[in-house]
N, CA, C and O of each residue as an XYZ file, in Angstrom:
736
protein
N     -16.008     31.345    -12.820
C     -15.660     31.978    -11.570
C     -14.263     31.540    -11.175
O     -13.964     30.346    -11.172
N     -13.402     32.496    -10.842
C     -12.042     32.170    -10.450
C     -12.007     31.687     -9.012
O     -12.699     32.224     -8.147
N     -11.187     30.659     -8.763
C     -11.027     30.147     -7.406
C     -10.080     31.032     -6.604
O      -9.197     31.673     -7.174
N     -10.255     31.069     -5.316
C      -9.364     31.812     -4.433
C      -8.627     30.791     -3.587
O      -9.233     29.845     -3.084
N      -7.329     30.976     -3.428
C      -6.526     30.055     -2.645
C      -6.918     30.165     -1.185
O      -7.066     31.262     -0.647
N      -7.082     29.029     -0.562
C      -7.380     28.991      0.856
C      -6.401     28.016      1.491
O      -6.317     26.854      1.094
N      -5.673     28.496      2.468
C      -4.724     27.649      3.168
C      -5.342     27.171      4.468
O      -5.944     27.956      5.201
N      -5.197     25.902      4.751
C      -5.716     25.314      5.969
C      -4.541     24.709      6.715
O      -3.804     23.893      6.161
N      -4.360     25.106      7.977
C      -3.274     24.536      8.762
C      -3.674     23.139      9.177
O      -4.681     22.941      9.857
N      -2.872     22.167      8.760
C      -3.102     20.792      9.153
C      -2.352     20.553     10.451
O      -1.212     20.998     10.588
N      -2.958     19.865     11.405
C      -2.237     19.600     12.651
C      -1.061     18.678     12.372
O      -1.153     17.753     11.565
N       0.042     18.947     13.052
C       1.195     18.059     12.900
C       0.951     16.830     13.760
O      -0.009     16.794     14.530
N       1.802     15.828     13.640
C       1.646     14.639     14.459
C       1.845     14.979     15.933
O       1.298     14.295     16.798
N       2.624     16.032     16.236
C       2.796     16.497     17.610
C       1.465     17.031     18.117
O       1.063     16.718     19.238
N       0.758     17.854     17.290
C      -0.558     18.364     17.666
C      -1.518     17.210     17.917
O      -2.278     17.242     18.885
N      -1.498     16.186     17.055
C      -2.375     15.033     17.210
C      -2.099     14.325     18.538
O      -3.031     13.926     19.237
N      -0.814     14.170     18.884
C      -0.452     13.499     20.127
C      -0.930     14.301     21.330
O      -1.448     13.728     22.288
N      -0.758     15.633     21.290
C      -1.198     16.473     22.397
C      -2.703     16.417     22.574
O      -3.184     16.288     23.700
N      -3.459     16.511     21.488
C      -4.910     16.464     21.606
C      -5.377     15.077     22.045
O      -6.395     14.958     22.726
N      -4.657     14.043     21.671
C      -5.022     12.690     22.089
C      -4.807     12.531     23.587
O      -5.613     11.891     24.263
N      -3.711     13.116     24.121
C      -3.453     13.031     25.554
C      -4.518     13.769     26.347
O      -4.941     13.300     27.404
N      -4.961     14.931     25.844
C      -5.959     15.724     26.558
C      -7.277     14.987     26.675
O      -7.925     15.063     27.719
N      -7.698     14.272     25.633
C      -8.987     13.586     25.659
C      -8.844     12.081     25.782
O      -9.729     11.336     25.361
N      -7.733     11.624     26.359
C      -7.428     10.202     26.384
C      -8.483      9.382     27.124
O      -8.934      8.358     26.610
N      -8.886      9.814     28.325
C      -9.857      9.039     29.091
C     -11.177      8.930     28.358
O     -11.737      7.839     28.251
N     -11.685     10.046     27.850
C     -12.961     10.058     27.151
C     -12.892      9.196     25.900
O     -13.826      8.452     25.600
N     -11.784      9.297     25.169
C     -11.645      8.545     23.924
C     -11.617      7.050     24.188
O     -12.205      6.279     23.430
N     -10.931      6.620     25.269
C     -10.841      5.198     25.569
C     -12.204      4.606     25.884
O     -12.468      3.449     25.556
N     -13.079      5.394     26.522
C     -14.375      4.877     26.912
C     -15.383      4.852     25.769
O     -16.213      3.945     25.704
N     -15.324      5.850     24.850
C     -16.405      5.996     23.884
C     -16.026      5.771     22.436
O     -16.888      5.408     21.636
N     -14.782      5.969     22.070
C     -14.416      5.924     20.658
C     -13.846      4.556     20.285
O     -13.070      3.979     21.046
N     -14.232      4.032     19.110
C     -13.628      2.777     18.640
C     -12.191      3.044     18.193
O     -11.794      4.196     18.022
N     -11.431      1.998     18.009
C     -10.045      2.138     17.565
C     -10.009      2.814     16.203
O     -10.862      2.535     15.360
N      -9.018      3.719     15.961
C      -8.956      4.401     14.664
C      -8.635      3.428     13.545
O      -7.915      2.449     13.742
N      -9.181      3.709     12.366
C      -8.926      2.879     11.194
C      -7.497      3.082     10.720
O      -6.965      4.182     10.875
N      -6.853      2.072     10.149
C      -5.499      2.242      9.613
C      -5.492      3.280      8.500
O      -6.496      3.494      7.819
N      -4.330      3.924      8.329
C      -4.194      4.977      7.327
C      -4.506      4.459      5.931
O      -5.146      5.159      5.147
N      -4.074      3.263      5.610
C      -4.235      2.780      4.245
C      -5.581      2.131      3.966
O      -5.864      1.768      2.824
N      -6.418      1.979      4.989
C      -7.709      1.358      4.767
C      -8.800      2.132      5.517
O      -9.128      1.789      6.653
N      -9.370      3.183      4.886
C     -10.408      3.945      5.560
C     -11.669      3.101      5.747
O     -11.905      2.132      5.026
N     -12.470      3.498      6.733
C     -13.712      2.781      7.017
C     -14.618      2.813      5.796
O     -14.657      3.825      5.096
N     -15.352      1.728      5.518
C     -16.210      1.681      4.338
C     -17.275      2.765      4.339
O     -17.695      3.207      3.270
N     -17.733      3.216      5.540
C     -18.753      4.244      5.568
C     -18.205      5.635      5.260
O     -18.981      6.587      5.181
N     -16.889      5.778      5.085
C     -16.272      7.063      4.764
C     -16.121      7.163      3.244
O     -15.139      6.654      2.704
N     -17.071      7.810      2.527
C     -17.051      7.814      1.073
C     -15.918      8.622      0.476
O     -15.546      8.373     -0.671
N     -15.343      9.587      1.202
C     -14.295     10.412      0.620
C     -12.904      9.981      1.070
O     -11.910     10.554      0.625
N     -12.820      8.992      1.936
C     -11.517      8.547      2.413
C     -10.731      7.888      1.308
O     -11.224      6.954      0.675
N      -9.509      8.354      1.058
C      -8.710      7.770     -0.024
C      -8.120      6.421      0.354
O      -7.911      6.127      1.531
N      -7.859      5.618     -0.645
C      -7.175      4.342     -0.476
C      -5.709      4.572     -0.808
O      -5.375      4.880     -1.952
N      -4.832      4.427      0.177
C      -3.402      4.599     -0.041
C      -2.768      3.251     -0.364
O      -2.998      2.261      0.331
N      -1.967      3.225     -1.426
C      -1.304      1.989     -1.840
C      -0.260      1.551     -0.816
O       0.006      0.359     -0.668
N       0.333      2.520     -0.107
C       1.276      2.231      0.966
C       1.213      3.351      1.995
O       0.630      4.403      1.733
N       1.802      3.135      3.151
C       1.723      4.104      4.241
C       2.543      5.355      3.928
O       3.578      5.284      3.265
N       2.065      6.497      4.412
C       2.780      7.765      4.265
C       3.708      7.977      5.449
O       3.344      7.695      6.591
N       4.906      8.474      5.176
C       5.851      8.839      6.230
C       5.630     10.281      6.684
O       6.176     10.696      7.707
N       4.832     11.053      5.933
C       4.611     12.469      6.213
C       3.235     12.712      6.815
O       3.109     13.448      7.794
N       2.214     12.109      6.248
C       0.838     12.378      6.652
C       0.310     11.319      7.604
O       0.497     10.122      7.390
N      -0.352     11.779      8.660
C      -1.049     10.881      9.562
C      -2.481     10.686      9.087
O      -2.911     11.325      8.126
N      -3.213      9.817      9.746
C      -4.591      9.509      9.352
C      -5.481     10.746      9.375
O      -6.289     10.937      8.466
N      -5.346     11.586     10.393
C      -6.212     12.773     10.476
C      -5.874     13.777      9.378
O      -6.768     14.441      8.853
N      -4.595     13.896      9.027
C      -4.201     14.807      7.945
C      -4.720     14.311      6.600
O      -5.146     15.110      5.766
N      -4.687     13.019      6.386
C      -5.194     12.439      5.133
C      -6.702     12.676      5.028
O      -7.204     13.050      3.967
N      -7.419     12.458      6.130
C      -8.865     12.718      6.126
C      -9.155     14.188      5.824
O     -10.051     14.487      5.033
N      -8.408     15.115      6.445
C      -8.625     16.545      6.201
C      -8.336     16.907      4.751
O      -9.101     17.645      4.130
N      -7.242     16.393      4.209
C      -6.905     16.678      2.815
C      -7.981     16.145      1.872
O      -8.354     16.817      0.911
N      -8.473     14.954      2.141
C      -9.451     14.343      1.242
C     -10.736     15.164      1.169
O     -11.436     15.115      0.157
N     -11.055     15.907      2.206
C     -12.249     16.755      2.198
C     -12.110     17.953      1.269
O     -13.113     18.539      0.860
N     -10.872     18.323      0.932
C     -10.622     19.513      0.103
C     -10.219     19.182     -1.326
O      -9.970     20.088     -2.121
N     -10.153     17.910     -1.662
C      -9.749     17.528     -3.014
C     -10.870     17.805     -4.003
O     -12.045     17.732     -3.646
N     -10.514     18.124     -5.248
C     -11.545     18.333     -6.268
C     -12.318     17.041     -6.517
O     -11.764     15.952     -6.373
N     -13.589     17.153     -6.888
C     -14.427     15.961     -7.100
C     -13.843     14.951     -8.082
O     -14.085     13.753     -7.940
N     -13.075     15.408     -9.082
C     -12.572     14.473    -10.096
C     -11.549     13.479     -9.549
O     -11.247     12.488    -10.214
N     -11.001     13.722     -8.337
C     -10.050     12.766     -7.763
C     -10.610     12.046     -6.541
O      -9.973     11.135     -6.013
N     -11.788     12.445     -6.090
C     -12.409     11.802     -4.937
C     -12.730     10.351     -5.268
O     -13.306     10.048     -6.313
N     -12.353      9.477     -4.375
C     -12.627      8.056     -4.577
C     -11.536      7.311     -5.315
O     -11.558      6.081     -5.363
N     -10.567      8.034     -5.899
C      -9.456      7.372     -6.586
C      -8.372      7.003     -5.575
O      -8.179      7.706     -4.583
N      -7.670      5.909     -5.824
C      -6.583      5.530     -4.912
C      -5.407      6.492     -5.019
O      -5.179      7.104     -6.063
N      -4.668      6.614     -3.924
C      -3.447      7.413     -3.912
C      -2.279      6.451     -4.093
O      -2.138      5.487     -3.340
N      -1.463      6.709     -5.074
C      -0.308      5.865     -5.358
C       0.956      6.661     -5.088
O       1.126      7.748     -5.640
N       1.839      6.148     -4.257
C       3.078      6.847     -3.901
C       4.079      6.694     -5.039
O       4.676      5.633     -5.217
N       4.255      7.768     -5.806
C       5.153      7.739     -6.955
C       6.593      8.038     -6.554
O       7.527      7.582     -7.212
N       6.776      8.797     -5.483
C       8.119      9.192     -5.048
C       8.114      9.452     -3.557
O       7.170     10.039     -3.028
N       9.161      9.022     -2.880
C       9.397      9.431     -1.496
C      10.900      9.399     -1.249
O      11.607      8.508     -1.721
N      11.368     10.384     -0.504
C      12.810     10.515     -0.289
C      13.374      9.343      0.507
O      14.531      8.977      0.306
N      12.590      8.744      1.406
C      13.110      7.619      2.179
C      13.375      6.394      1.303
O      14.222      5.567      1.639
N      12.671      6.272      0.202
C      12.840      5.138     -0.712
C      13.692      5.505     -1.925
O      14.541      4.724     -2.353
N      13.457      6.720     -2.488
C      14.057      7.101     -3.760
C      15.231      8.074     -3.644
O      15.881      8.381     -4.643
N      15.503      8.555     -2.442
C      16.636      9.448     -2.233
C      16.278     10.921     -2.383
O      15.202     11.271     -2.867
N      17.195     11.765     -1.961
C      17.016     13.215     -2.007
C      17.596     13.760     -3.303
O      18.748     14.192     -3.341
N      16.793     13.741     -4.371
C      17.236     14.211     -5.668
C      16.033     14.657     -6.488
O      15.086     13.895     -6.682
N      16.078     15.895     -6.968
C      15.014     16.405     -7.817
C      14.961     15.622     -9.129
O      13.881     15.378     -9.668
N      16.125     15.231     -9.639
C      16.159     14.416    -10.867
C      15.421     13.092    -10.666
O      14.697     12.635    -11.551
N      15.611     12.477     -9.489
C      14.894     11.225     -9.195
C      13.397     11.467     -9.113
O      12.611     10.649     -9.590
N      12.992     12.583     -8.513
C      11.570     12.929     -8.461
C      11.009     13.045     -9.867
O       9.961     12.471    -10.167
N      11.698     13.785    -10.735
C      11.233     13.931    -12.125
C      11.160     12.577    -12.826
O      10.197     12.299    -13.540
N      12.186     11.725    -12.624
C      12.206     10.400    -13.254
C      11.016      9.553    -12.787
O      10.358      8.901    -13.598
N      10.750      9.565    -11.492
C       9.652      8.771    -10.944
C       8.285      9.286    -11.393
O       7.329      8.515    -11.480
N       8.191     10.583    -11.677
C       6.919     11.175    -12.083
C       6.671     11.048    -13.585
O       5.558     11.292    -14.051
N       7.694     10.672    -14.341
C       7.554     10.533    -15.785
C       6.460      9.514    -16.112
O       6.439      8.411    -15.566
N       5.568      9.896    -16.994
C       4.482      9.016    -17.394
C       3.208      9.183    -16.583
O       2.166      8.651    -16.965
N       3.265      9.909    -15.473
C       2.068     10.168    -14.671
C       1.440     11.466    -15.150
O       2.064     12.525    -15.077
N       0.214     11.392    -15.635
C      -0.425     12.594    -16.173
C      -1.543     13.103    -15.276
O      -2.094     14.174    -15.533
N      -1.887     12.370    -14.242
C      -2.972     12.777    -13.355
C      -2.529     13.801    -12.326
O      -1.359     14.183    -12.278
N      -3.466     14.241    -11.507
C      -3.142     15.195    -10.446
C      -2.163     14.575     -9.449
O      -2.182     13.368     -9.210
N      -1.308     15.422     -8.873
C      -0.298     14.972     -7.928
C      -0.376     15.815     -6.667
O      -0.536     17.034     -6.734
N      -0.264     15.173     -5.537
C      -0.194     15.845     -4.238
C       1.237     15.719     -3.744
O       1.728     14.611     -3.524
N       1.907     16.851     -3.568
C       3.281     16.876     -3.086
C       3.245     17.317     -1.629
O       2.765     18.410     -1.328
N       3.738     16.496     -0.736
C       3.751     16.820      0.693
C       5.162     16.663      1.227
O       5.916     15.796      0.785
N       5.510     17.518      2.188
C       6.821     17.384      2.808
C       6.769     17.796      4.251
O       5.906     18.571      4.665
N       7.703     17.270      5.017
C       7.875     17.599      6.428
C       9.298     18.138      6.558
O      10.249     17.548      6.044
N       9.428     19.269      7.254
C      10.758     19.853      7.408
C      11.432     19.362      8.686
O      10.876     18.545      9.420
N      12.646     19.877      8.943
C      13.411     19.418     10.093
C      12.753     19.775     11.417
O      13.093     19.183     12.441
N      11.823     20.725     11.429
C      11.096     21.088     12.647
C       9.810     20.283     12.803
O       9.043     20.517     13.738
N       9.567     19.338     11.898
C       8.368     18.520     11.971
C       7.136     19.196     11.392
O       6.020     18.717     11.592
N       7.318     20.302     10.677
C       6.195     21.025     10.109
C       5.760     20.399      8.787
O       6.589     20.122      7.920
N       4.461     20.178      8.641
C       3.868     19.760      7.377
C       3.237     21.024      6.821
O       2.436     21.665      7.502
N       3.584     21.391      5.603
C       3.157     22.678      5.052
C       1.671     22.763      4.830
O       1.021     21.772      4.497
N       1.141     23.945      5.014
C      -0.284     24.212      4.829
C      -0.660     23.895      3.390
O       0.152     24.028      2.475
N      -1.872     23.486      3.213
C      -2.340     23.026      1.908
C      -3.561     23.837      1.512
O      -4.289     24.318      2.380
N      -3.796     23.997      0.221
C      -4.943     24.755     -0.258
C      -5.922     23.850     -0.967
O      -5.520     22.847     -1.556
N      -7.195     24.182     -0.923
C      -8.219     23.404     -1.602
C      -8.343     23.745     -3.071
O      -8.986     23.000     -3.811
N      -7.757     24.834     -3.524
C      -7.823     25.201     -4.943
C      -6.847     24.356     -5.743
O      -5.901     23.797     -5.189
N      -7.077     24.264     -7.043
C      -6.192     23.420     -7.848
C      -5.565     24.154     -9.029
O      -4.972     23.516     -9.898
N      -5.683     25.487     -9.080
C      -5.058     26.225    -10.187
C      -3.890     27.044     -9.646
O      -4.049     28.213     -9.296
N      -2.715     26.419     -9.582
C      -1.533     27.081     -9.064
C      -0.422     27.064    -10.115
O      -0.519     26.359    -11.119
N       0.600     27.823     -9.883
C       1.694     27.945    -10.845
C       2.938     27.255    -10.314
O       3.338     27.453     -9.167
N       3.540     26.442    -11.171
C       4.729     25.675    -10.808
C       5.791     25.887    -11.870
O       5.487     25.907    -13.062
N       7.035     26.043    -11.442
C       8.174     26.136    -12.361
C       9.241     25.190    -11.842
O       9.577     25.209    -10.658
N       9.765     24.376    -12.717
C      10.794     23.442    -12.298
C      11.852     23.264    -13.360
O      11.571     23.324    -14.556
N      13.055     23.047    -12.915
C      14.153     22.661    -13.793
C      15.001     21.662    -13.019
O      14.570     21.185    -11.970
N      16.186     21.333    -13.501
C      16.999     20.322    -12.815
C      17.615     20.829    -11.518
O      18.076     20.035    -10.698
N      17.625     22.156    -11.327
C      18.258     22.728    -10.145
C      17.286     23.067     -9.020
O      17.690     23.146     -7.860
N      16.008     23.271     -9.348
C      15.050     23.645     -8.308
C      13.615     23.470     -8.785
O      13.341     23.352     -9.979
N      12.709     23.458     -7.810
C      11.276     23.385     -8.055
C      10.642     24.512     -7.258
O      10.860     24.624     -6.052
N       9.846     25.360     -7.939
C       9.256     26.523     -7.299
C       7.750     26.535     -7.500
O       7.253     26.166     -8.564
N       7.026     26.961     -6.469
C       5.569     27.073     -6.547
C       5.172     28.438     -6.014
O       5.576     28.834     -4.921
N       4.377     29.151     -6.799
C       3.942     30.486     -6.400
C       5.060     31.495     -6.572
O       6.236     31.166     -6.417
N       4.686     32.734     -6.896
C       5.693     33.762     -7.113
C       5.105     35.133     -6.844
O       3.888     35.318     -6.865
N       5.978     36.085     -6.593
C       5.578     37.469     -6.388
C       6.690     38.229     -5.720
O       7.320     37.718     -4.794
N       6.943     39.436     -6.166
C       7.993     40.293     -5.604
C       9.355     39.610     -5.603
O      10.160     39.820     -4.696
N       9.610     38.793     -6.623
C      10.918     38.155     -6.758
C      11.162     36.992     -5.817
O      12.293     36.515     -5.718
N      10.127     36.515     -5.115
C      10.291     35.397     -4.188
C       9.238     34.340     -4.495
O       8.235     34.611     -5.156
N       9.485     33.141     -4.007
C       8.591     32.028     -4.279
C       7.835     31.624     -3.019
O       8.365     31.705     -1.911
N       6.586     31.188     -3.202
C       5.806     30.676     -2.081
C       6.478     29.451     -1.489
O       6.528     29.286     -0.270
N       6.995     28.591     -2.358
C       7.729     27.404     -1.924
C       8.829     27.137     -2.931
O       8.576     27.118     -4.135
N      10.046     26.930     -2.456
C      11.208     26.657     -3.301
C      11.929     25.448     -2.728
O      12.176     25.381     -1.524
N      12.273     24.479     -3.600
C      13.030     23.291     -3.214
C      14.257     23.196     -4.094
O      14.162     23.374     -5.309
N      15.412     22.917     -3.500
C      16.627     22.835     -4.311
C      16.746     21.471     -4.974
O      15.961     20.565     -4.695
N      17.736     21.329     -5.856
C      17.896     20.133     -6.679
C      18.193     18.871     -5.910
O      17.908     17.779     -6.401
N      18.763     18.979     -4.703
C      19.019     17.766     -3.934
C      17.878     17.443     -2.967
O      17.975     16.506     -2.175
N      16.781     18.235     -3.039
C      15.607     18.063     -2.185
C      15.984     18.016     -0.706
O      15.361     17.312      0.088
N      17.016     18.781     -0.354
C      17.424     18.853      1.043
C      17.099     20.223      1.632
O      16.653     20.313      2.775
N      17.317     21.280      0.870
C      17.037     22.643      1.334
C      15.781     23.183      0.662
O      15.489     22.871     -0.492
N      15.056     23.990      1.401
C      13.863     24.623      0.867
C      13.704     26.009      1.450
O      14.403     26.392      2.388
N      12.778     26.752      0.882
C      12.476     28.088      1.376
C      11.026     28.419      1.112
O      10.401     27.854      0.215
N      10.495     29.334      1.895
C       9.118     29.760      1.719
C       9.015     31.236      2.041
O       9.589     31.709      3.022
N       8.273     31.967      1.204
C       8.058     33.401      1.389
C       6.612     33.726      1.045
O       5.966     32.991      0.298
N       6.108     34.821      1.586
C       4.788     35.272      1.127
C       4.869     35.567     -0.367
O       5.880     36.080     -0.847
N       3.804     35.243     -1.104
C       3.807     35.522     -2.536
C       2.415     35.908     -3.012
O       1.410     35.499     -2.430
N       2.372     36.694     -4.068
C       1.104     37.192     -4.605
C       0.264     36.083     -5.235
O      -0.964     36.163     -5.220
N       0.901     35.055     -5.786
C       0.163     33.989     -6.452
C      -0.844     33.337     -5.514
O      -1.987     33.086     -5.897
N      -0.418     33.065     -4.292
C      -1.268     32.358     -3.347
C      -1.741     33.216     -2.184
O      -2.563     32.777     -1.379
N      -1.222     34.447     -2.094
C      -1.552     35.321     -0.964
C      -1.313     34.576      0.347
O      -2.155     34.586      1.245
N      -0.150     33.930      0.439
C       0.166     33.086      1.588
C       1.160     33.755      2.516
O       1.849     34.706      2.145
N       1.216     33.237      3.728
C       2.265     33.592      4.665
C       3.382     32.556      4.490
O       3.239     31.627      3.695
N       4.480     32.703      5.216
C       5.561     31.713      5.170
C       4.977     30.368      5.603
O       4.264     30.294      6.604
N       5.276     29.309      4.855
C       4.657     28.004      5.064
C       5.372     27.125      6.085
O       4.943     25.999      6.336
N       6.445     27.619      6.669
C       7.194     26.863      7.665
C       7.484     27.793      8.845
O       7.108     28.965      8.818
N       8.148     27.276      9.877
C       8.509     28.132     11.016
C       9.558     29.156     10.628
O       9.596     30.257     11.177
N      10.415     28.788      9.672
C      11.487     29.669      9.212
C      11.404     29.777      7.695
O      10.884     28.882      7.029
N      11.927     30.897      7.145
C      11.901     31.057      5.688
C      12.798     30.038      5.003
O      12.462     29.578      3.912
N      13.912     29.672      5.592
C      14.810     28.654      5.043
C      14.727     27.432      5.946
O      14.691     27.565      7.170
N      14.696     26.240      5.353
C      14.554     25.026      6.142
C      15.228     23.859      5.442
O      15.570     23.944      4.262
N      15.415     22.768      6.175
C      15.920     21.514      5.619
C      14.755     20.531      5.559
O      13.952     20.436      6.487
N      14.680     19.803      4.447
C      13.597     18.846      4.237
C      13.963     17.532      4.918
O      15.060     17.006      4.727
N      13.043     17.014      5.703
C      13.246     15.728      6.347
C      12.675     14.592      5.508
O      13.278     13.522      5.418
N      11.513     14.818      4.892
C      10.848     13.805      4.068
C       9.963     14.500      3.050
O       9.323     15.504      3.361
N       9.925     13.972      1.836
C       9.067     14.505      0.784
C       8.412     13.327      0.075
O       9.059     12.314     -0.192
N       7.121     13.467     -0.230
C       6.385     12.430     -0.942
C       5.592     13.065     -2.076
O       5.119     14.194     -1.947
N       5.444     12.355     -3.173
C       4.589     12.752     -4.279
C       3.577     11.637     -4.498
O       3.948     10.513     -4.838
N       2.302     11.945     -4.303
C       1.207     10.990     -4.451
C       0.443     11.278     -5.731
O       0.009     12.410     -5.948
N       0.270     10.278     -6.580
C      -0.544     10.405     -7.785
C      -1.974     10.062     -7.371
O      -2.218      9.016     -6.770
N      -2.921     10.954     -7.697
C      -4.291     10.825     -7.206
C      -5.273     10.303     -8.255
O      -6.414     10.759     -8.318
N      -4.842      9.368     -9.059
C      -5.770      8.789    -10.049
C      -5.366      7.369    -10.390
O      -6.024      6.719    -11.202
């Protein structure tokens, strides 16, 4: 049976802050303190173990993503193989850091508007990369997601591969942070 791409809008950290303010009184009285991002509660069987903190994903986004991961990566630690804040804005550096990693990879980025791109639960997607750009999804001569070689500029368009809408507020954007997590 072929999988169908499903995009789920993850709340941004701004959305998390707004919802926290709305339910602040109730949360203070009834809810225990949230668990740190890198150490999920032991009773959470699908919560990933992050080797280091994410600059892009908050705790609620990590929990949401972990619910959609394929079973073969559930329970495996997430290892940060690349991040622009540590490794710089260079596609060549991303490729160098990913060399030798053969397991599944989760690529996440936040743009200059603070948007974290929608993610899909399916795992059969098409990727094309060279030293000048990295592209995901295609159709009608445009890419679902395109990143340039310096990992500073990106673009997003609707594409037939994923049947997606534009993944950011604007079709062209500047990348603020990008991370590549190895999930095995």
